[in-house]
PDB file of C-alpha atoms in Angstrom:
ATOM      1  CA  MET E   1     -71.739  79.051 -23.002  1.00 41.00           C
ATOM      2  CA  ILE E   2     -68.086  79.952 -22.763  1.00 43.00           C
ATOM      3  CA  ALA E   3     -67.044  83.195 -21.096  1.00 46.00           C
ATOM      4  CA  ASP E   4     -64.508  84.942 -23.313  1.00 45.00           C
ATOM      5  CA  SER E   5     -63.144  88.205 -21.906  1.00 43.00           C
ATOM      6  CA  ASN E   6     -66.218  90.350 -21.300  1.00 40.00           C
ATOM      7  CA  HIS E   7     -68.800  88.482 -23.372  1.00 41.00           C
ATOM      8  CA  TYR E   8     -70.176  85.007 -23.921  1.00 42.00           C
ATOM      9  CA  ILE E   9     -69.733  82.835 -26.968  1.00 41.00           C
ATOM     10  CA  LYS E  10     -72.350  80.218 -27.790  1.00 42.00           C
ATOM     11  CA  ALA E  11     -70.684  76.856 -27.350  1.00 46.00           C
ATOM     12  CA  TYR E  12     -71.088  73.520 -29.069  1.00 57.00           C
ATOM     13  CA  GLU E  13     -71.899  70.367 -27.150  1.00 81.00           C
ATOM     14  CA  LYS E  14     -69.118  69.211 -24.868  1.00 93.00           C
ATOM     15  CA  ARG E  15     -67.100  66.271 -26.126  1.00 96.00           C
ATOM     16  CA  TYR E  16     -65.212  63.805 -23.946  1.00 97.00           C
ATOM     17  CA  THR E  17     -62.091  61.637 -24.067  1.00 97.00           C
ATOM     18  CA  LYS E  18     -61.631  58.131 -22.676  1.00 96.00           C
ATOM     19  CA  ASP E  19     -59.112  59.694 -20.274  1.00 96.00           C
ATOM     20  CA  HIS E  20     -61.845  61.891 -18.724  1.00 96.00           C
ATOM     21  CA  GLU E  21     -61.049  65.282 -20.250  1.00 97.00           C
ATOM     22  CA  TRP E  22     -63.691  67.412 -21.926  1.00 97.00           C
ATOM     23  CA  ILE E  23     -63.621  70.153 -24.535  1.00 97.00           C
ATOM     24  CA  GLU E  24     -66.295  72.652 -25.471  1.00 95.00           C
ATOM     25  CA  LEU E  25     -65.822  74.486 -28.767  1.00 93.00           C
ATOM     26  CA  SER E  26     -66.823  78.076 -29.424  1.00 90.00           C
ATOM     27  CA  ASP E  27     -69.568  78.670 -31.988  1.00 88.00           C
ATOM     28  CA  ASP E  28     -67.029  79.394 -34.719  1.00 88.00           C
ATOM     29  CA  LYS E  29     -65.044  76.235 -33.780  1.00 89.00           C
ATOM     30  CA  THR E  30     -61.757  78.176 -33.535  1.00 93.00           C
ATOM     31  CA  HIS E  31     -61.344  77.981 -29.739  1.00 95.00           C
ATOM     32  CA  GLY E  32     -62.147  75.423 -27.085  1.00 96.00           C
ATOM     33  CA  THR E  33     -62.210  75.206 -23.318  1.00 97.00           C
ATOM     34  CA  ILE E  34     -60.605  72.108 -21.753  1.00 98.00           C
ATOM     35  CA  GLY E  35     -61.082  70.546 -18.333  1.00 98.00           C
ATOM     36  CA  ILE E  36     -61.522  67.275 -16.465  1.00 97.00           C
ATOM     37  CA  THR E  37     -64.882  65.610 -16.003  1.00 97.00           C
ATOM     38  CA  HIS E  38     -67.009  65.233 -12.885  1.00 96.00           C
ATOM     39  CA  TYR E  39     -66.103  61.536 -12.966  1.00 96.00           C
ATOM     40  CA  ALA E  40     -62.363  62.315 -12.914  1.00 95.00           C
ATOM     41  CA  ALA E  41     -62.711  64.936 -10.184  1.00 95.00           C
ATOM     42  CA  SER E  42     -64.677  62.514  -8.026  1.00 94.00           C
ATOM     43  CA  ALA E  43     -62.108  59.735  -8.549  1.00 93.00           C
ATOM     44  CA  LEU E  44     -59.239  62.074  -7.623  1.00 93.00           C
ATOM     45  CA  GLY E  45     -60.805  63.331  -4.415  1.00 93.00           C
ATOM     46  CA  ASP E  46     -59.794  66.680  -2.909  1.00 95.00           C
ATOM     47  CA  VAL E  47     -57.585  68.500  -5.420  1.00 97.00           C
ATOM     48  CA  VAL E  48     -54.640  70.221  -3.719  1.00 97.00           C
ATOM     49  CA  TYR E  49     -52.529  71.361  -6.701  1.00 97.00           C
ATOM     50  CA  VAL E  50     -53.013  72.062 -10.409  1.00 97.00           C
ATOM     51  CA  GLU E  51     -50.118  72.388 -12.848  1.00 97.00           C
ATOM     52  CA  LEU E  52     -51.412  74.642 -15.603  1.00 98.00           C
ATOM     53  CA  PRO E  53     -50.144  74.520 -19.184  1.00 97.00           C
ATOM     54  CA  THR E  54     -47.713  77.061 -20.591  1.00 96.00           C
ATOM     55  CA  LEU E  55     -49.277  79.850 -22.651  1.00 97.00           C
ATOM     56  CA  ASP E  56     -48.593  79.700 -26.394  1.00 97.00           C
ATOM     57  CA  LEU E  57     -47.672  76.007 -26.083  1.00 96.00           C
ATOM     58  CA  GLU E  58     -48.237  74.190 -29.404  1.00 98.00           C
ATOM     59  CA  VAL E  59     -49.815  70.784 -28.740  1.00 98.00           C
ATOM     60  CA  SER E  60     -51.092  67.722 -30.564  1.00 97.00           C
ATOM     61  CA  ALA E  61     -54.133  65.691 -29.530  1.00 96.00           C
ATOM     62  CA  GLY E  62     -53.189  63.488 -26.578  1.00 96.00           C
ATOM     63  CA  ASP E  63     -50.256  65.627 -25.431  1.00 97.00           C
ATOM     64  CA  THR E  64     -49.908  66.244 -21.695  1.00 97.00           C
ATOM     65  CA  ILE E  65     -50.606  69.904 -20.945  1.00 97.00           C
ATOM     66  CA  GLY E  66     -50.630  69.855 -17.146  1.00 97.00           C
ATOM     67  CA  ALA E  67     -51.466  67.801 -14.078  1.00 97.00           C
ATOM     68  CA  VAL E  68     -53.896  67.611 -11.196  1.00 97.00           C
ATOM     69  CA  GLU E  69     -52.778  66.383  -7.778  1.00 96.00           C
ATOM     70  CA  SER E  70     -55.084  65.333  -4.980  1.00 95.00           C
ATOM     71  CA  VAL E  71     -54.752  63.845  -1.534  1.00 91.00           C
ATOM     72  CA  LYS E  72     -55.210  60.411  -3.195  1.00 89.00           C
ATOM     73  CA  SER E  73     -53.204  60.599  -6.422  1.00 92.00           C
ATOM     74  CA  ALA E  74     -51.990  62.625  -9.379  1.00 93.00           C
ATOM     75  CA  SER E  75     -53.197  62.631 -12.958  1.00 95.00           C
ATOM     76  CA  ASP E  76     -51.914  64.173 -16.176  1.00 97.00           C
ATOM     77  CA  ILE E  77     -54.202  66.432 -18.174  1.00 97.00           C
ATOM     78  CA  MET E  78     -54.149  65.758 -21.900  1.00 97.00           C
ATOM     79  CA  THR E  79     -55.471  67.914 -24.698  1.00 97.00           C
ATOM     80  CA  PRO E  80     -58.259  66.351 -26.775  1.00 97.00           C
ATOM     81  CA  VAL E  81     -57.274  68.298 -29.928  1.00 97.00           C
ATOM     82  CA  LYS E  82     -54.222  69.911 -31.463  1.00 97.00           C
ATOM     83  CA  GLY E  83     -53.709  73.643 -31.266  1.00 98.00           C
ATOM     84  CA  LYS E  84     -52.121  76.397 -29.187  1.00 98.00           C
ATOM     85  CA  ILE E  85     -52.840  77.117 -25.514  1.00 98.00           C
ATOM     86  CA  VAL E  86     -54.132  80.705 -25.343  1.00 98.00           C
ATOM     87  CA  ALA E  87     -55.401  80.976 -21.744  1.00 98.00           C
ATOM     88  CA  THR E  88     -55.251  79.164 -18.421  1.00 98.00           C
ATOM     89  CA  ASN E  89     -57.529  79.279 -15.406  1.00 98.00           C
ATOM     90  CA  GLU E  90     -55.173  81.069 -13.014  1.00 97.00           C
ATOM     91  CA  LYS E  91     -57.801  80.851 -10.269  1.00 97.00           C
ATOM     92  CA  LEU E  92     -56.793  77.199  -9.897  1.00 97.00           C
ATOM     93  CA  GLU E  93     -53.306  78.184  -8.727  1.00 95.00           C
ATOM     94  CA  GLU E  94     -54.758  79.732  -5.574  1.00 96.00           C
ATOM     95  CA  LYS E  95     -57.927  77.649  -5.304  1.00 97.00           C
ATOM     96  CA  PRO E  96     -57.282  74.202  -6.817  1.00 97.00           C
ATOM     97  CA  GLY E  97     -60.389  72.859  -5.056  1.00 96.00           C
ATOM     98  CA  THR E  98     -62.457  74.793  -7.594  1.00 97.00           C
ATOM     99  CA  ILE E  99     -62.068  71.673  -9.747  1.00 97.00           C
ATOM    100  CA  ASN E 100     -63.949  69.631  -7.135  1.00 95.00           C
ATOM    101  CA  ILE E 101     -66.772  72.181  -6.995  1.00 95.00           C
ATOM    102  CA  GLY E 102     -67.218  72.675 -10.740  1.00 96.00           C
ATOM    103  CA  PRO E 103     -64.908  70.576 -12.928  1.00 96.00           C
ATOM    104  CA  GLU E 104     -67.020  71.145 -16.033  1.00 95.00           C
ATOM    105  CA  GLY E 105     -67.606  74.824 -15.380  1.00 95.00           C
ATOM    106  CA  GLU E 106     -65.664  77.198 -13.163  1.00 96.00           C
ATOM    107  CA  GLY E 107     -62.909  74.593 -12.770  1.00 97.00           C
ATOM    108  CA  TRP E 108     -61.860  74.605 -16.432  1.00 98.00           C
ATOM    109  CA  ILE E 109     -58.113  74.162 -17.031  1.00 98.00           C
ATOM    110  CA  ALA E 110     -57.197  75.879 -20.300  1.00 98.00           C
ATOM    111  CA  ARG E 111     -58.411  77.467 -23.502  1.00 98.00           C
ATOM    112  CA  ILE E 112     -56.983  76.367 -26.809  1.00 98.00           C
ATOM    113  CA  GLN E 113     -56.889  77.859 -30.287  1.00 97.00           C
ATOM    114  CA  VAL E 114     -58.032  74.785 -32.192  1.00 96.00           C
ATOM    115  CA  GLY E 115     -55.776  73.548 -34.979  1.00 96.00           C
ATOM    116  CA  ASP E 116     -58.277  71.128 -36.557  1.00 92.00           C
ATOM    117  CA  ALA E 117     -61.913  71.269 -35.461  1.00 88.00           C
ATOM    118  CA  LYS E 118     -62.588  67.955 -37.237  1.00 90.00           C
ATOM    119  CA  GLU E 119     -60.680  66.172 -34.452  1.00 93.00           C
ATOM    120  CA  ILE E 120     -63.652  66.806 -32.184  1.00 92.00           C
ATOM    121  CA  GLU E 121     -65.686  64.357 -34.256  1.00 91.00           C
ATOM    122  CA  GLY E 122     -63.558  61.492 -32.890  1.00 93.00           C
ATOM    123  CA  LEU E 123     -64.498  62.318 -29.290  1.00 96.00           C
ATOM    124  CA  MET E 124     -67.494  61.028 -27.347  1.00 96.00           C
ATOM    125  CA  GLY E 125     -70.763  62.843 -26.777  1.00 94.00           C
ATOM    126  CA  LEU E 126     -72.290  62.831 -23.293  1.00 92.00           C
ATOM    127  CA  ASP E 127     -74.313  59.619 -23.732  1.00 93.00           C
ATOM    128  CA  ASP E 128     -71.310  57.671 -25.031  1.00 95.00           C
ATOM    129  CA  TYR E 129     -69.118  59.077 -22.253  1.00 95.00           C
ATOM    130  CA  ARG E 130     -71.624  58.000 -19.595  1.00 94.00           C
ATOM    131  CA  LYS E 131     -71.638  54.484 -21.058  1.00 95.00           C
ATOM    132  CA  HIS E 132     -67.825  54.520 -21.030  1.00 95.00           C
ATOM    133  CA  THR E 133     -67.717  55.384 -17.311  1.00 94.00           C
ATOM    134  CA  GLU E 134     -70.159  52.580 -16.492  1.00 93.00           C
ATOM    135  CA  GLU E 135     -67.942  49.894 -18.074  1.00 82.00           C
TER     136      GLU E 135
END
């Protein structure tokens, strides 16, 4: 489920990119929550800084919307679908390590108003993503 203001919206299955981002659409497929995967968070190590996207930023699938920096390296965050950024996880500005604790939950990066929900069909489900990370 996705927390939205003061209530919860039933969410669709998470979908994944080859670059280790995930998106979870709201039940009505108009909004999605974006973050990095457990695999990505583990590869990065201790996250020390998160560059959050700009609110109201119009993006296309694959566009860089922010970055995550760790003691080991830095990595861009790309959006899996086109749309407009409508919220960011401001908690990450003060506590970037939240990504290490819960990258696919409390450590979400941004919420997007989805421009084309059909784009999600081109992303991987969990089983395909797991196979991808084992290659």
